[in-house]
């Protein structure tokens, strides 16, 4: 097996070693995102059983239901990489599984962001009793801030730094760009 590239810390790793490392990193990232979704989702589920819930207007109930549905969707999408891994383990499809898992993780993060936005808007309107415009501006500011934290550093890193140097491999050898990780799609 040839050397794919120089890995973190200057270590040399084969294609399979690199793929295993990237897959492990992806699953650790999913665990972090899934914990956030589960906490917020549990909170949303509990809200329906509080005395304040019956006082919600139709618009707030619609936001609650939308937040709850986004939470359920984010949970399912962020758990999907585990199911994919279980279904294809041992079939030589780790590269494809990692690509799908990476894409689903990004979708799950987008769903989480939408869930946070709606849940925050609901709390600001209902519990904090802020006006619609104030609540919307505050929730939008948080969402923009989160999106900037999640996206800008990644964009700067991806575009500011080139790929790690190749170690004697022909980029066209395998039919795919070896500089791209499976997680990069």
mmCIF file of C-alpha atoms in Angstrom:
data_model
loop_
_atom_site.group_PDB
_atom_site.id
_atom_site.type_symbol
_atom_site.label_atom_id
_atom_site.label_comp_id
_atom_site.label_asym_id
_atom_site.label_seq_id
_atom_site.Cartn_x
_atom_site.Cartn_y
_atom_site.Cartn_z
ATOM 1 C CA UNK A 1 0.000 0.000 0.000
ATOM 2 C CA UNK A 2 1.454 3.360 -0.994
ATOM 3 C CA UNK A 3 1.846 6.377 1.205
ATOM 4 C CA UNK A 4 -1.116 8.695 0.708
ATOM 5 C CA UNK A 5 0.268 11.834 2.293
ATOM 6 C CA UNK A 6 1.830 13.286 5.322
ATOM 7 C CA UNK A 7 -0.680 13.259 8.152
ATOM 8 C CA UNK A 8 -0.988 15.489 11.212
ATOM 9 C CA UNK A 9 2.276 16.030 13.016
ATOM 10 C CA UNK A 10 4.241 15.070 9.909
ATOM 11 C CA UNK A 11 3.494 11.349 10.220
ATOM 12 C CA UNK A 12 3.237 9.314 7.067
ATOM 13 C CA UNK A 13 0.082 7.305 6.630
ATOM 14 C CA UNK A 14 -1.315 4.953 4.040
ATOM 15 C CA UNK A 15 -4.625 5.577 2.300
ATOM 16 C CA UNK A 16 -6.345 3.150 4.681
ATOM 17 C CA UNK A 17 -4.747 4.661 7.779
ATOM 18 C CA UNK A 18 -5.783 8.123 6.662
ATOM 19 C CA UNK A 19 -9.324 6.972 5.913
ATOM 20 C CA UNK A 20 -9.584 5.303 9.325
ATOM 21 C CA UNK A 21 -8.306 8.465 11.025
ATOM 22 C CA UNK A 22 -10.721 10.712 9.114
ATOM 23 C CA UNK A 23 -13.638 8.388 9.870
ATOM 24 C CA UNK A 24 -12.772 8.403 13.581
ATOM 25 C CA UNK A 25 -12.521 12.186 13.587
ATOM 26 C CA UNK A 26 -15.897 12.479 11.869
ATOM 27 C CA UNK A 27 -17.587 10.232 14.415
ATOM 28 C CA UNK A 28 -16.106 12.249 17.289
ATOM 29 C CA UNK A 29 -17.450 15.435 15.699
ATOM 30 C CA UNK A 30 -20.879 13.852 15.336
ATOM 31 C CA UNK A 31 -20.870 12.956 19.043
ATOM 32 C CA UNK A 32 -20.374 16.611 19.961
ATOM 33 C CA UNK A 33 -23.144 17.853 17.655
ATOM 34 C CA UNK A 34 -25.481 15.069 18.711
ATOM 35 C CA UNK A 35 -25.040 15.947 22.386
ATOM 36 C CA UNK A 36 -26.107 19.529 21.625
ATOM 37 C CA UNK A 37 -29.150 18.357 19.680
ATOM 38 C CA UNK A 38 -30.170 15.903 22.375
ATOM 39 C CA UNK A 39 -29.999 18.519 25.130
ATOM 40 C CA UNK A 40 -32.053 21.058 23.207
ATOM 41 C CA UNK A 41 -34.484 18.407 21.982
ATOM 42 C CA UNK A 42 -35.020 17.123 25.539
ATOM 43 C CA UNK A 43 -35.680 20.670 26.688
ATOM 44 C CA UNK A 44 -38.220 21.166 23.913
ATOM 45 C CA UNK A 45 -39.977 17.915 24.765
ATOM 46 C CA UNK A 46 -40.226 18.941 28.416
ATOM 47 C CA UNK A 47 -41.645 22.376 27.577
ATOM 48 C CA UNK A 48 -44.946 20.864 26.437
ATOM 49 C CA UNK A 49 -45.588 19.674 29.999
ATOM 50 C CA UNK A 50 -45.078 23.033 31.722
ATOM 51 C CA UNK A 51 -47.901 25.344 32.814
ATOM 52 C CA UNK A 52 -46.650 28.092 30.479
ATOM 53 C CA UNK A 53 -47.182 25.904 27.413
ATOM 54 C CA UNK A 54 -50.971 26.137 27.593
ATOM 55 C CA UNK A 55 -50.686 29.924 27.460
ATOM 56 C CA UNK A 56 -48.841 29.913 24.115
ATOM 57 C CA UNK A 57 -50.600 31.466 21.172
ATOM 58 C CA UNK A 58 -51.025 29.743 17.810
ATOM 59 C CA UNK A 59 -47.893 31.351 16.329
ATOM 60 C CA UNK A 60 -45.742 30.287 19.268
ATOM 61 C CA UNK A 61 -47.162 26.759 19.156
ATOM 62 C CA UNK A 62 -46.320 26.587 15.455
ATOM 63 C CA UNK A 63 -42.745 27.680 16.235
ATOM 64 C CA UNK A 64 -42.602 25.068 18.994
ATOM 65 C CA UNK A 65 -43.783 22.306 16.663
ATOM 66 C CA UNK A 66 -41.338 23.417 13.955
ATOM 67 C CA UNK A 67 -38.487 23.457 16.503
ATOM 68 C CA UNK A 68 -39.472 20.013 17.718
ATOM 69 C CA UNK A 69 -39.588 18.638 14.168
ATOM 70 C CA UNK A 70 -36.210 20.192 13.355
ATOM 71 C CA UNK A 71 -34.825 18.606 16.510
ATOM 72 C CA UNK A 72 -36.149 15.203 15.544
ATOM 73 C CA UNK A 73 -34.747 15.592 12.031
ATOM 74 C CA UNK A 74 -31.350 16.791 13.304
ATOM 75 C CA UNK A 75 -31.194 13.861 15.709
ATOM 76 C CA UNK A 76 -31.958 11.377 12.953
ATOM 77 C CA UNK A 77 -29.562 12.904 10.453
ATOM 78 C CA UNK A 78 -26.716 13.113 12.975
ATOM 79 C CA UNK A 79 -27.245 9.491 13.999
ATOM 80 C CA UNK A 80 -27.254 8.374 10.343
ATOM 81 C CA UNK A 81 -23.437 8.049 10.057
ATOM 82 C CA UNK A 82 -23.543 5.354 12.736
ATOM 83 C CA UNK A 83 -26.160 3.406 10.791
ATOM 84 C CA UNK A 84 -24.214 3.807 7.571
ATOM 85 C CA UNK A 85 -21.056 2.560 9.256
ATOM 86 C CA UNK A 86 -22.857 -0.446 10.709
ATOM 87 C CA UNK A 87 -24.414 -1.378 7.360
ATOM 88 C CA UNK A 88 -21.268 -1.167 5.236
ATOM 89 C CA UNK A 89 -18.556 -2.277 7.681
ATOM 90 C CA UNK A 90 -16.352 -4.933 6.141
ATOM 91 C CA UNK A 91 -17.546 -4.324 2.586
ATOM 92 C CA UNK A 92 -14.701 -2.066 1.466
ATOM 93 C CA UNK A 93 -16.960 0.969 1.238
ATOM 94 C CA UNK A 94 -15.443 3.168 3.933
ATOM 95 C CA UNK A 95 -14.578 5.960 1.494
ATOM 96 C CA UNK A 96 -18.169 6.166 0.240
ATOM 97 C CA UNK A 97 -19.538 5.831 3.774
ATOM 98 C CA UNK A 98 -17.307 8.656 4.971
ATOM 99 C CA UNK A 99 -18.472 10.909 2.128
ATOM 100 C CA UNK A 100 -22.128 10.259 2.953
ATOM 101 C CA UNK A 101 -21.503 10.643 6.684
ATOM 102 C CA UNK A 102 -19.760 13.960 6.115
ATOM 103 C CA UNK A 103 -22.605 15.315 4.019
ATOM 104 C CA UNK A 104 -25.214 14.134 6.519
ATOM 105 C CA UNK A 105 -23.260 15.743 9.347
ATOM 106 C CA UNK A 106 -23.361 19.080 7.522
ATOM 107 C CA UNK A 107 -27.118 18.691 6.992
ATOM 108 C CA UNK A 108 -27.508 17.822 10.675
ATOM 109 C CA UNK A 109 -25.591 20.939 11.681
ATOM 110 C CA UNK A 110 -27.810 23.071 9.442
ATOM 111 C CA UNK A 111 -30.906 21.511 11.038
ATOM 112 C CA UNK A 112 -29.417 22.146 14.484
ATOM 113 C CA UNK A 113 -28.849 25.797 13.590
ATOM 114 C CA UNK A 114 -32.473 26.153 12.454
ATOM 115 C CA UNK A 115 -33.660 24.415 15.610
ATOM 116 C CA UNK A 116 -31.611 26.770 17.802
ATOM 117 C CA UNK A 117 -32.982 29.761 15.896
ATOM 118 C CA UNK A 118 -36.618 28.801 16.335
ATOM 119 C CA UNK A 119 -36.262 27.657 19.934
ATOM 120 C CA UNK A 120 -34.460 30.876 20.818
ATOM 121 C CA UNK A 121 -37.087 32.967 19.065
ATOM 122 C CA UNK A 122 -39.822 31.091 20.903
ATOM 123 C CA UNK A 123 -38.188 31.646 24.302
ATOM 124 C CA UNK A 124 -37.454 35.298 23.616
ATOM 125 C CA UNK A 125 -41.034 35.961 22.522
ATOM 126 C CA UNK A 126 -42.826 33.869 25.122
ATOM 127 C CA UNK A 127 -40.709 33.687 28.243
ATOM 128 C CA UNK A 128 -38.731 36.917 27.965
ATOM 129 C CA UNK A 129 -41.856 38.691 26.672
ATOM 130 C CA UNK A 130 -39.876 40.681 24.135
ATOM 131 C CA UNK A 131 -41.619 42.241 21.185
ATOM 132 C CA UNK A 132 -41.626 40.329 17.910
ATOM 133 C CA UNK A 133 -39.070 42.601 16.248
ATOM 134 C CA UNK A 134 -36.686 42.636 19.218
ATOM 135 C CA UNK A 135 -36.900 38.853 19.622
ATOM 136 C CA UNK A 136 -36.349 38.325 15.909
ATOM 137 C CA UNK A 137 -33.325 40.645 15.813
ATOM 138 C CA UNK A 138 -31.782 38.995 18.882
ATOM 139 C CA UNK A 139 -32.367 35.467 17.567
ATOM 140 C CA UNK A 140 -31.032 36.443 14.142
ATOM 141 C CA UNK A 141 -27.911 37.920 15.738
ATOM 142 C CA UNK A 142 -27.240 34.660 17.574
ATOM 143 C CA UNK A 143 -27.822 32.609 14.428
ATOM 144 C CA UNK A 144 -25.511 34.825 12.387
ATOM 145 C CA UNK A 145 -22.911 34.587 15.137
ATOM 146 C CA UNK A 146 -23.158 30.789 15.236
ATOM 147 C CA UNK A 147 -23.035 30.529 11.461
ATOM 148 C CA UNK A 148 -19.940 32.728 11.411
ATOM 149 C CA UNK A 149 -18.282 30.586 14.091
ATOM 150 C CA UNK A 150 -19.146 27.379 12.258
ATOM 151 C CA UNK A 151 -18.430 28.475 8.691
ATOM 152 C CA UNK A 152 -15.906 31.305 8.496
ATOM 153 C CA UNK A 153 -12.973 29.533 10.183
ATOM 154 C CA UNK A 154 -13.527 26.482 7.979
ATOM 155 C CA UNK A 155 -13.679 28.613 4.835
ATOM 156 C CA UNK A 156 -10.518 30.491 5.801
ATOM 157 C CA UNK A 157 -8.689 27.262 6.573
ATOM 158 C CA UNK A 158 -9.840 25.523 3.384
ATOM 159 C CA UNK A 159 -9.022 28.428 1.093
ATOM 160 C CA UNK A 160 -6.062 29.870 2.962
ATOM 161 C CA UNK A 161 -4.047 26.698 3.336
ATOM 162 C CA UNK A 162 -3.351 24.372 0.470
ATOM 163 C CA UNK A 163 -3.670 20.640 0.809
ATOM 164 C CA UNK A 164 -0.993 18.686 2.639
ATOM 165 C CA UNK A 165 1.916 17.783 0.355
ATOM 166 C CA UNK A 166 1.650 14.520 -1.507
ATOM 167 C CA UNK A 167 4.270 11.879 -0.917
ATOM 168 C CA UNK A 168 5.189 10.540 -4.299
ATOM 169 C CA UNK A 169 1.704 9.732 -5.543
ATOM 170 C CA UNK A 170 0.210 10.553 -8.878
ATOM 171 C CA UNK A 171 -2.960 12.609 -8.180
ATOM 172 C CA UNK A 172 -4.731 10.885 -11.085
ATOM 173 C CA UNK A 173 -3.744 7.385 -9.999
ATOM 174 C CA UNK A 174 -6.949 6.400 -8.167
ATOM 175 C CA UNK A 175 -9.481 8.307 -10.247
ATOM 176 C CA UNK A 176 -10.250 10.744 -7.416
ATOM 177 C CA UNK A 177 -8.373 13.712 -6.036
ATOM 178 C CA UNK A 178 -6.321 12.262 -3.175
ATOM 179 C CA UNK A 179 -5.928 15.728 -1.662
ATOM 180 C CA UNK A 180 -9.592 15.674 -0.766
ATOM 181 C CA UNK A 181 -10.605 13.672 2.222
ATOM 182 C CA UNK A 182 -13.771 11.596 1.986
ATOM 183 C CA UNK A 183 -15.231 14.098 4.397
ATOM 184 C CA UNK A 184 -14.608 16.875 1.878
ATOM 185 C CA UNK A 185 -16.670 15.115 -0.800
#
